[in-house]
Amino acid sequence: MNRFHLASLILVVGCMVGLGCGEDSWTKKGKALLAAGDYQDAVAHFQRSLQTSPENTEAHYQLGTAYLKLEQHTEAIESLRKAARHAPERMDVQLA
């Protein structure tokens, strides 16, 4: 394989990884609501994100964080466990 083909392959794989790891609009809005302290609306946005993409690690993680803020500990643990199963490589998720 020559250098051009190798560089093209790296570029394509990089783009695919970048697109696959992007946040959807529901997760983005949920994170903004969470930062603003609007935890109940943040929960609704993360749940909506998970309806369209049940494997969304970030949405599970953020949903768990929102549930913690609402002191809904059982729901928080469930969401954080799901996030941990989906992303064993993410130390922040594993520690949560």
Short mmCIF file of N, CA, C and O in Angstrom, two decimals:
data_model
loop_
_atom_site.label_atom_id
_atom_site.label_comp_id
_atom_site.label_asym_id
_atom_site.label_seq_id
_atom_site.Cartn_x
_atom_site.Cartn_y
_atom_site.Cartn_z
N MET A 1 0.86 -1.18 0.00
CA MET A 1 0.00 0.00 0.00
C MET A 1 0.90 1.24 0.00
O MET A 1 1.78 1.37 0.83
N ASN A 2 0.67 2.13 -0.95
CA ASN A 2 1.52 3.32 -1.00
C ASN A 2 1.05 4.35 0.03
O ASN A 2 0.01 4.22 0.65
N ARG A 3 1.82 5.40 0.18
CA ARG A 3 1.53 6.42 1.20
C ARG A 3 0.20 7.14 0.96
O ARG A 3 -0.50 7.47 1.90
N PHE A 4 -0.15 7.35 -0.29
CA PHE A 4 -1.42 8.02 -0.59
C PHE A 4 -2.59 7.21 -0.10
O PHE A 4 -3.51 7.73 0.53
N HIS A 5 -2.57 5.90 -0.39
CA HIS A 5 -3.66 5.04 0.05
C HIS A 5 -3.73 4.95 1.58
O HIS A 5 -4.81 4.96 2.16
N LEU A 6 -2.59 4.88 2.22
CA LEU A 6 -2.54 4.82 3.67
C LEU A 6 -3.09 6.11 4.28
O LEU A 6 -3.90 6.06 5.20
N ALA A 7 -2.68 7.24 3.72
CA ALA A 7 -3.18 8.52 4.22
C ALA A 7 -4.68 8.64 4.00
O ALA A 7 -5.42 9.13 4.88
N SER A 8 -5.17 8.18 2.86
CA SER A 8 -6.60 8.22 2.58
C SER A 8 -7.37 7.34 3.55
O SER A 8 -8.43 7.73 4.06
N LEU A 9 -6.85 6.17 3.83
CA LEU A 9 -7.49 5.25 4.75
C LEU A 9 -7.55 5.86 6.15
O LEU A 9 -8.59 5.81 6.81
N ILE A 10 -6.47 6.44 6.59
CA ILE A 10 -6.44 7.08 7.91
C ILE A 10 -7.45 8.23 7.97
O ILE A 10 -8.17 8.38 8.96
N LEU A 11 -7.54 9.01 6.93
CA LEU A 11 -8.49 10.12 6.88
C LEU A 11 -9.93 9.63 6.95
O LEU A 11 -10.74 10.15 7.71
N VAL A 12 -10.25 8.61 6.18
CA VAL A 12 -11.61 8.07 6.17
C VAL A 12 -11.98 7.49 7.53
O VAL A 12 -13.05 7.76 8.07
N VAL A 13 -11.08 6.70 8.11
CA VAL A 13 -11.35 6.11 9.43
C VAL A 13 -11.49 7.22 10.48
O VAL A 13 -12.39 7.18 11.32
N GLY A 14 -10.65 8.22 10.40
CA GLY A 14 -10.75 9.35 11.33
C GLY A 14 -12.08 10.07 11.23
O GLY A 14 -12.69 10.42 12.23
N CYS A 15 -12.55 10.28 10.03
CA CYS A 15 -13.85 10.93 9.83
C CYS A 15 -14.98 10.07 10.36
O CYS A 15 -15.91 10.58 11.00
N MET A 16 -14.90 8.78 10.13
CA MET A 16 -15.95 7.88 10.61
C MET A 16 -16.00 7.87 12.13
O MET A 16 -17.07 7.92 12.73
N VAL A 17 -14.83 7.83 12.76
CA VAL A 17 -14.78 7.85 14.22
C VAL A 17 -15.30 9.19 14.73
O VAL A 17 -16.07 9.25 15.68
N GLY A 18 -14.91 10.27 14.09
CA GLY A 18 -15.36 11.59 14.51
C GLY A 18 -16.86 11.74 14.40
O GLY A 18 -17.51 12.28 15.29
N LEU A 19 -17.44 11.26 13.34
CA LEU A 19 -18.89 11.36 13.17
C LEU A 19 -19.62 10.45 14.14
O LEU A 19 -20.68 10.79 14.65
N GLY A 20 -19.06 9.30 14.41
CA GLY A 20 -19.70 8.36 15.31
C GLY A 20 -19.68 8.81 16.75
O GLY A 20 -20.52 8.40 17.55
N CYS A 21 -18.74 9.63 17.13
CA CYS A 21 -18.62 10.07 18.51
C CYS A 21 -19.29 11.41 18.77
O CYS A 21 -19.26 11.92 19.87
N GLY A 22 -19.86 12.01 17.76
CA GLY A 22 -20.49 13.30 17.94
C GLY A 22 -21.75 13.22 18.77
O GLY A 22 -22.37 12.18 18.89
N GLU A 23 -22.10 14.32 19.40
CA GLU A 23 -23.30 14.37 20.22
C GLU A 23 -24.50 14.74 19.37
O GLU A 23 -24.41 15.58 18.48
N ASP A 24 -25.63 14.15 19.69
CA ASP A 24 -26.86 14.55 19.03
C ASP A 24 -27.39 15.82 19.70
O ASP A 24 -26.93 16.22 20.76
N SER A 25 -28.36 16.44 19.08
CA SER A 25 -28.88 17.71 19.60
C SER A 25 -29.57 17.56 20.95
O SER A 25 -29.52 18.46 21.78
N TRP A 26 -30.20 16.40 21.18
CA TRP A 26 -30.88 16.18 22.47
C TRP A 26 -29.86 16.12 23.61
O TRP A 26 -30.08 16.70 24.68
N THR A 27 -28.76 15.44 23.39
CA THR A 27 -27.72 15.34 24.42
C THR A 27 -27.08 16.70 24.65
O THR A 27 -26.85 17.10 25.80
N LYS A 28 -26.81 17.42 23.57
CA LYS A 28 -26.21 18.76 23.70
C LYS A 28 -27.10 19.69 24.52
O LYS A 28 -26.63 20.36 25.43
N LYS A 29 -28.38 19.71 24.18
CA LYS A 29 -29.33 20.57 24.91
C LYS A 29 -29.46 20.12 26.36
O LYS A 29 -29.53 20.93 27.27
N GLY A 30 -29.48 18.80 26.57
CA GLY A 30 -29.56 18.27 27.93
C GLY A 30 -28.39 18.71 28.78
O GLY A 30 -28.54 19.06 29.95
N LYS A 31 -27.19 18.70 28.19
CA LYS A 31 -26.00 19.13 28.92
C LYS A 31 -26.09 20.61 29.28
O LYS A 31 -25.68 21.01 30.37
N ALA A 32 -26.63 21.41 28.38
CA ALA A 32 -26.79 22.85 28.66
C ALA A 32 -27.80 23.05 29.80
O ALA A 32 -27.59 23.87 30.69
N LEU A 33 -28.89 22.29 29.76
CA LEU A 33 -29.90 22.39 30.82
C LEU A 33 -29.33 21.92 32.16
O LEU A 33 -29.60 22.52 33.21
N LEU A 34 -28.54 20.86 32.13
CA LEU A 34 -27.92 20.35 33.34
C LEU A 34 -26.99 21.40 33.94
O LEU A 34 -27.01 21.65 35.15
N ALA A 35 -26.20 22.05 33.09
CA ALA A 35 -25.28 23.10 33.56
C ALA A 35 -26.03 24.29 34.13
O ALA A 35 -25.55 24.95 35.06
N ALA A 36 -27.24 24.55 33.60
CA ALA A 36 -28.04 25.68 34.07
C ALA A 36 -28.84 25.34 35.33
O ALA A 36 -29.50 26.20 35.89
N GLY A 37 -28.80 24.07 35.74
CA GLY A 37 -29.52 23.67 36.94
C GLY A 37 -30.95 23.25 36.69
O GLY A 37 -31.71 23.04 37.64
N ASP A 38 -31.35 23.11 35.46
CA ASP A 38 -32.71 22.68 35.10
C ASP A 38 -32.69 21.15 34.93
O ASP A 38 -32.75 20.63 33.83
N TYR A 39 -32.59 20.45 36.04
CA TYR A 39 -32.35 19.01 36.03
C TYR A 39 -33.50 18.20 35.44
O TYR A 39 -33.27 17.23 34.73
N GLN A 40 -34.72 18.58 35.74
CA GLN A 40 -35.86 17.82 35.24
C GLN A 40 -35.94 17.88 33.71
O GLN A 40 -36.17 16.86 33.06
N ASP A 41 -35.76 19.06 33.14
CA ASP A 41 -35.77 19.18 31.68
C ASP A 41 -34.55 18.47 31.07
O ASP A 41 -34.64 17.90 29.98
N ALA A 42 -33.43 18.50 31.77
CA ALA A 42 -32.24 17.79 31.29
C ALA A 42 -32.53 16.29 31.20
O ALA A 42 -32.19 15.66 30.20
N VAL A 43 -33.20 15.75 32.22
CA VAL A 43 -33.57 14.33 32.21
C VAL A 43 -34.40 14.02 30.97
O VAL A 43 -34.17 13.03 30.28
N ALA A 44 -35.38 14.86 30.70
CA ALA A 44 -36.26 14.64 29.54
C ALA A 44 -35.46 14.62 28.23
O ALA A 44 -35.72 13.80 27.35
N HIS A 45 -34.49 15.52 28.10
CA HIS A 45 -33.68 15.57 26.88
C HIS A 45 -32.78 14.34 26.75
O HIS A 45 -32.65 13.78 25.66
N PHE A 46 -32.18 13.91 27.85
CA PHE A 46 -31.33 12.72 27.78
C PHE A 46 -32.16 11.48 27.47
O PHE A 46 -31.73 10.62 26.70
N GLN A 47 -33.35 11.40 28.04
CA GLN A 47 -34.22 10.27 27.74
C GLN A 47 -34.61 10.26 26.27
O GLN A 47 -34.65 9.20 25.64
N ARG A 48 -34.88 11.41 25.72
CA ARG A 48 -35.22 11.51 24.30
C ARG A 48 -34.04 11.06 23.43
O ARG A 48 -34.21 10.35 22.44
N SER A 49 -32.86 11.47 23.81
CA SER A 49 -31.66 11.07 23.09
C SER A 49 -31.52 9.55 23.11
O SER A 49 -31.19 8.93 22.09
N LEU A 50 -31.80 8.94 24.24
CA LEU A 50 -31.67 7.49 24.38
C LEU A 50 -32.76 6.73 23.64
O LEU A 50 -32.58 5.57 23.28
N GLN A 51 -33.89 7.37 23.39
CA GLN A 51 -34.93 6.73 22.57
C GLN A 51 -34.44 6.54 21.14
O GLN A 51 -34.74 5.54 20.51
N THR A 52 -33.69 7.50 20.63
CA THR A 52 -33.20 7.41 19.26
C THR A 52 -31.87 6.66 19.17
O THR A 52 -31.57 6.09 18.13
N SER A 53 -31.10 6.65 20.26
CA SER A 53 -29.80 5.98 20.26
C SER A 53 -29.54 5.36 21.64
O SER A 53 -28.87 5.96 22.48
N PRO A 54 -30.08 4.16 21.88
CA PRO A 54 -29.95 3.52 23.20
C PRO A 54 -28.51 3.22 23.63
O PRO A 54 -28.26 3.00 24.80
N GLU A 55 -27.58 3.24 22.69
CA GLU A 55 -26.19 2.94 23.01
C GLU A 55 -25.38 4.21 23.31
O GLU A 55 -24.16 4.14 23.45
N ASN A 56 -26.03 5.35 23.41
CA ASN A 56 -25.36 6.64 23.60
C ASN A 56 -24.79 6.74 25.02
O ASN A 56 -25.49 7.06 25.97
N THR A 57 -23.51 6.45 25.14
CA THR A 57 -22.85 6.46 26.45
C THR A 57 -22.96 7.80 27.14
O THR A 57 -23.25 7.87 28.33
N GLU A 58 -22.72 8.87 26.40
CA GLU A 58 -22.74 10.21 26.99
C GLU A 58 -24.11 10.53 27.54
O GLU A 58 -24.23 11.11 28.62
N ALA A 59 -25.17 10.16 26.84
CA ALA A 59 -26.53 10.42 27.33
C ALA A 59 -26.82 9.64 28.60
O ALA A 59 -27.41 10.16 29.55
N HIS A 60 -26.38 8.37 28.66
CA HIS A 60 -26.56 7.57 29.88
C HIS A 60 -25.80 8.22 31.05
O HIS A 60 -26.33 8.33 32.16
N TYR A 61 -24.57 8.62 30.77
CA TYR A 61 -23.74 9.23 31.81
C TYR A 61 -24.35 10.54 32.32
O TYR A 61 -24.48 10.75 33.53
N GLN A 62 -24.75 11.40 31.40
CA GLN A 62 -25.33 12.68 31.80
C GLN A 62 -26.69 12.49 32.48
O GLN A 62 -27.03 13.22 33.41
N LEU A 63 -27.46 11.51 32.01
CA LEU A 63 -28.74 11.21 32.66
C LEU A 63 -28.50 10.79 34.10
O LEU A 63 -29.21 11.23 35.01
N GLY A 64 -27.51 9.95 34.32
CA GLY A 64 -27.16 9.55 35.69
C GLY A 64 -26.78 10.74 36.55
O GLY A 64 -27.19 10.85 37.71
N THR A 65 -26.03 11.67 35.97
CA THR A 65 -25.63 12.88 36.68
C THR A 65 -26.86 13.72 37.04
O THR A 65 -26.97 14.23 38.16
N ALA A 66 -27.79 13.87 36.10
CA ALA A 66 -29.01 14.63 36.37
C ALA A 66 -29.85 13.97 37.46
O ALA A 66 -30.37 14.65 38.35
N TYR A 67 -29.96 12.66 37.41
CA TYR A 67 -30.69 11.94 38.45
C TYR A 67 -30.03 12.13 39.82
O TYR A 67 -30.73 12.26 40.84
N LEU A 68 -28.71 12.16 39.86
CA LEU A 68 -28.03 12.42 41.13
C LEU A 68 -28.40 13.79 41.68
O LEU A 68 -28.63 13.95 42.89
N LYS A 69 -28.44 14.78 40.80
CA LYS A 69 -28.81 16.14 41.23
C LYS A 69 -30.25 16.18 41.76
O LYS A 69 -30.55 16.97 42.66
N LEU A 70 -31.10 15.34 41.21
CA LEU A 70 -32.49 15.27 41.66
C LEU A 70 -32.67 14.32 42.85
O LEU A 70 -33.79 14.12 43.32
N GLU A 71 -31.56 13.74 43.31
CA GLU A 71 -31.54 12.79 44.41
C GLU A 71 -32.39 11.55 44.13
O GLU A 71 -32.99 10.98 45.02
N GLN A 72 -32.42 11.15 42.86
CA GLN A 72 -33.09 9.92 42.45
C GLN A 72 -31.98 8.88 42.26
O GLN A 72 -31.57 8.57 41.14
N HIS A 73 -31.52 8.35 43.37
CA HIS A 73 -30.31 7.54 43.38
C HIS A 73 -30.44 6.21 42.64
O HIS A 73 -29.50 5.78 41.97
N THR A 74 -31.59 5.56 42.75
CA THR A 74 -31.77 4.28 42.06
C THR A 74 -31.66 4.47 40.55
O THR A 74 -30.97 3.71 39.87
N GLU A 75 -32.32 5.50 40.02
CA GLU A 75 -32.26 5.79 38.59
C GLU A 75 -30.85 6.20 38.16
O GLU A 75 -30.37 5.83 37.09
N ALA A 76 -30.19 6.96 39.04
CA ALA A 76 -28.82 7.41 38.75
C ALA A 76 -27.88 6.21 38.61
O ALA A 76 -27.11 6.12 37.65
N ILE A 77 -27.98 5.28 39.55
CA ILE A 77 -27.12 4.10 39.51
C ILE A 77 -27.37 3.30 38.25
O ILE A 77 -26.43 2.85 37.58
N GLU A 78 -28.62 3.12 37.89
CA GLU A 78 -28.96 2.35 36.68
C GLU A 78 -28.36 3.00 35.43
O GLU A 78 -27.76 2.33 34.60
N SER A 79 -28.52 4.31 35.30
CA SER A 79 -27.99 5.02 34.13
C SER A 79 -26.47 4.98 34.09
O SER A 79 -25.87 4.77 33.02
N LEU A 80 -25.83 5.17 35.23
CA LEU A 80 -24.37 5.15 35.26
C LEU A 80 -23.81 3.76 34.98
O LEU A 80 -22.78 3.62 34.33
N ARG A 81 -24.51 2.73 35.42
CA ARG A 81 -24.08 1.36 35.11
C ARG A 81 -24.19 1.08 33.61
O ARG A 81 -23.31 0.44 33.03
N LYS A 82 -25.26 1.57 32.99
CA LYS A 82 -25.40 1.39 31.54
C LYS A 82 -24.27 2.11 30.81
O LYS A 82 -23.68 1.58 29.87
N ALA A 83 -23.97 3.32 31.25
CA ALA A 83 -22.88 4.08 30.62
C ALA A 83 -21.56 3.33 30.77
O ALA A 83 -20.78 3.23 29.81
N ALA A 84 -21.32 2.76 31.93
CA ALA A 84 -20.07 2.03 32.18
C ALA A 84 -19.97 0.79 31.30
O ALA A 84 -18.89 0.46 30.81
N ARG A 85 -21.09 0.11 31.07
CA ARG A 85 -21.06 -1.07 30.20
C ARG A 85 -20.77 -0.69 28.75
O ARG A 85 -20.10 -1.43 28.03
N HIS A 86 -21.26 0.47 28.32
CA HIS A 86 -21.08 0.89 26.93
C HIS A 86 -19.69 1.47 26.66
O HIS A 86 -19.26 1.51 25.51
N ALA A 87 -19.02 1.94 27.71
CA ALA A 87 -17.71 2.59 27.49
C ALA A 87 -16.70 2.17 28.55
O ALA A 87 -16.33 2.97 29.41
N PRO A 88 -16.25 0.93 28.49
CA PRO A 88 -15.28 0.49 29.50
C PRO A 88 -13.95 1.24 29.42
O PRO A 88 -13.19 1.24 30.39
N GLU A 89 -13.68 1.90 28.32
CA GLU A 89 -12.42 2.63 28.15
C GLU A 89 -12.46 4.04 28.75
O GLU A 89 -11.42 4.65 28.91
N ARG A 90 -13.65 4.54 29.07
CA ARG A 90 -13.76 5.90 29.62
C ARG A 90 -13.66 5.87 31.13
O ARG A 90 -14.57 5.43 31.84
N MET A 91 -12.55 6.35 31.64
CA MET A 91 -12.30 6.30 33.08
C MET A 91 -13.28 7.17 33.85
O MET A 91 -13.70 6.81 34.94
N ASP A 92 -13.69 8.33 33.30
CA ASP A 92 -14.64 9.19 34.01
C ASP A 92 -15.97 8.48 34.22
O ASP A 92 -16.58 8.57 35.28
N VAL A 93 -16.39 7.73 33.24
CA VAL A 93 -17.65 6.97 33.33
C VAL A 93 -17.49 5.84 34.34
O VAL A 93 -18.36 5.61 35.18
N GLN A 94 -16.37 5.13 34.29
CA GLN A 94 -16.14 4.02 35.21
C GLN A 94 -16.08 4.50 36.66
O GLN A 94 -16.63 3.86 37.55
N LEU A 95 -15.47 5.63 36.89
CA LEU A 95 -15.37 6.17 38.24
C LEU A 95 -16.72 6.65 38.78
O LEU A 95 -16.98 6.55 39.97
N ALA A 96 -17.54 7.17 37.90
CA ALA A 96 -18.88 7.62 38.33
C ALA A 96 -19.68 6.46 38.87
O ALA A 96 -20.40 6.55 39.82
#
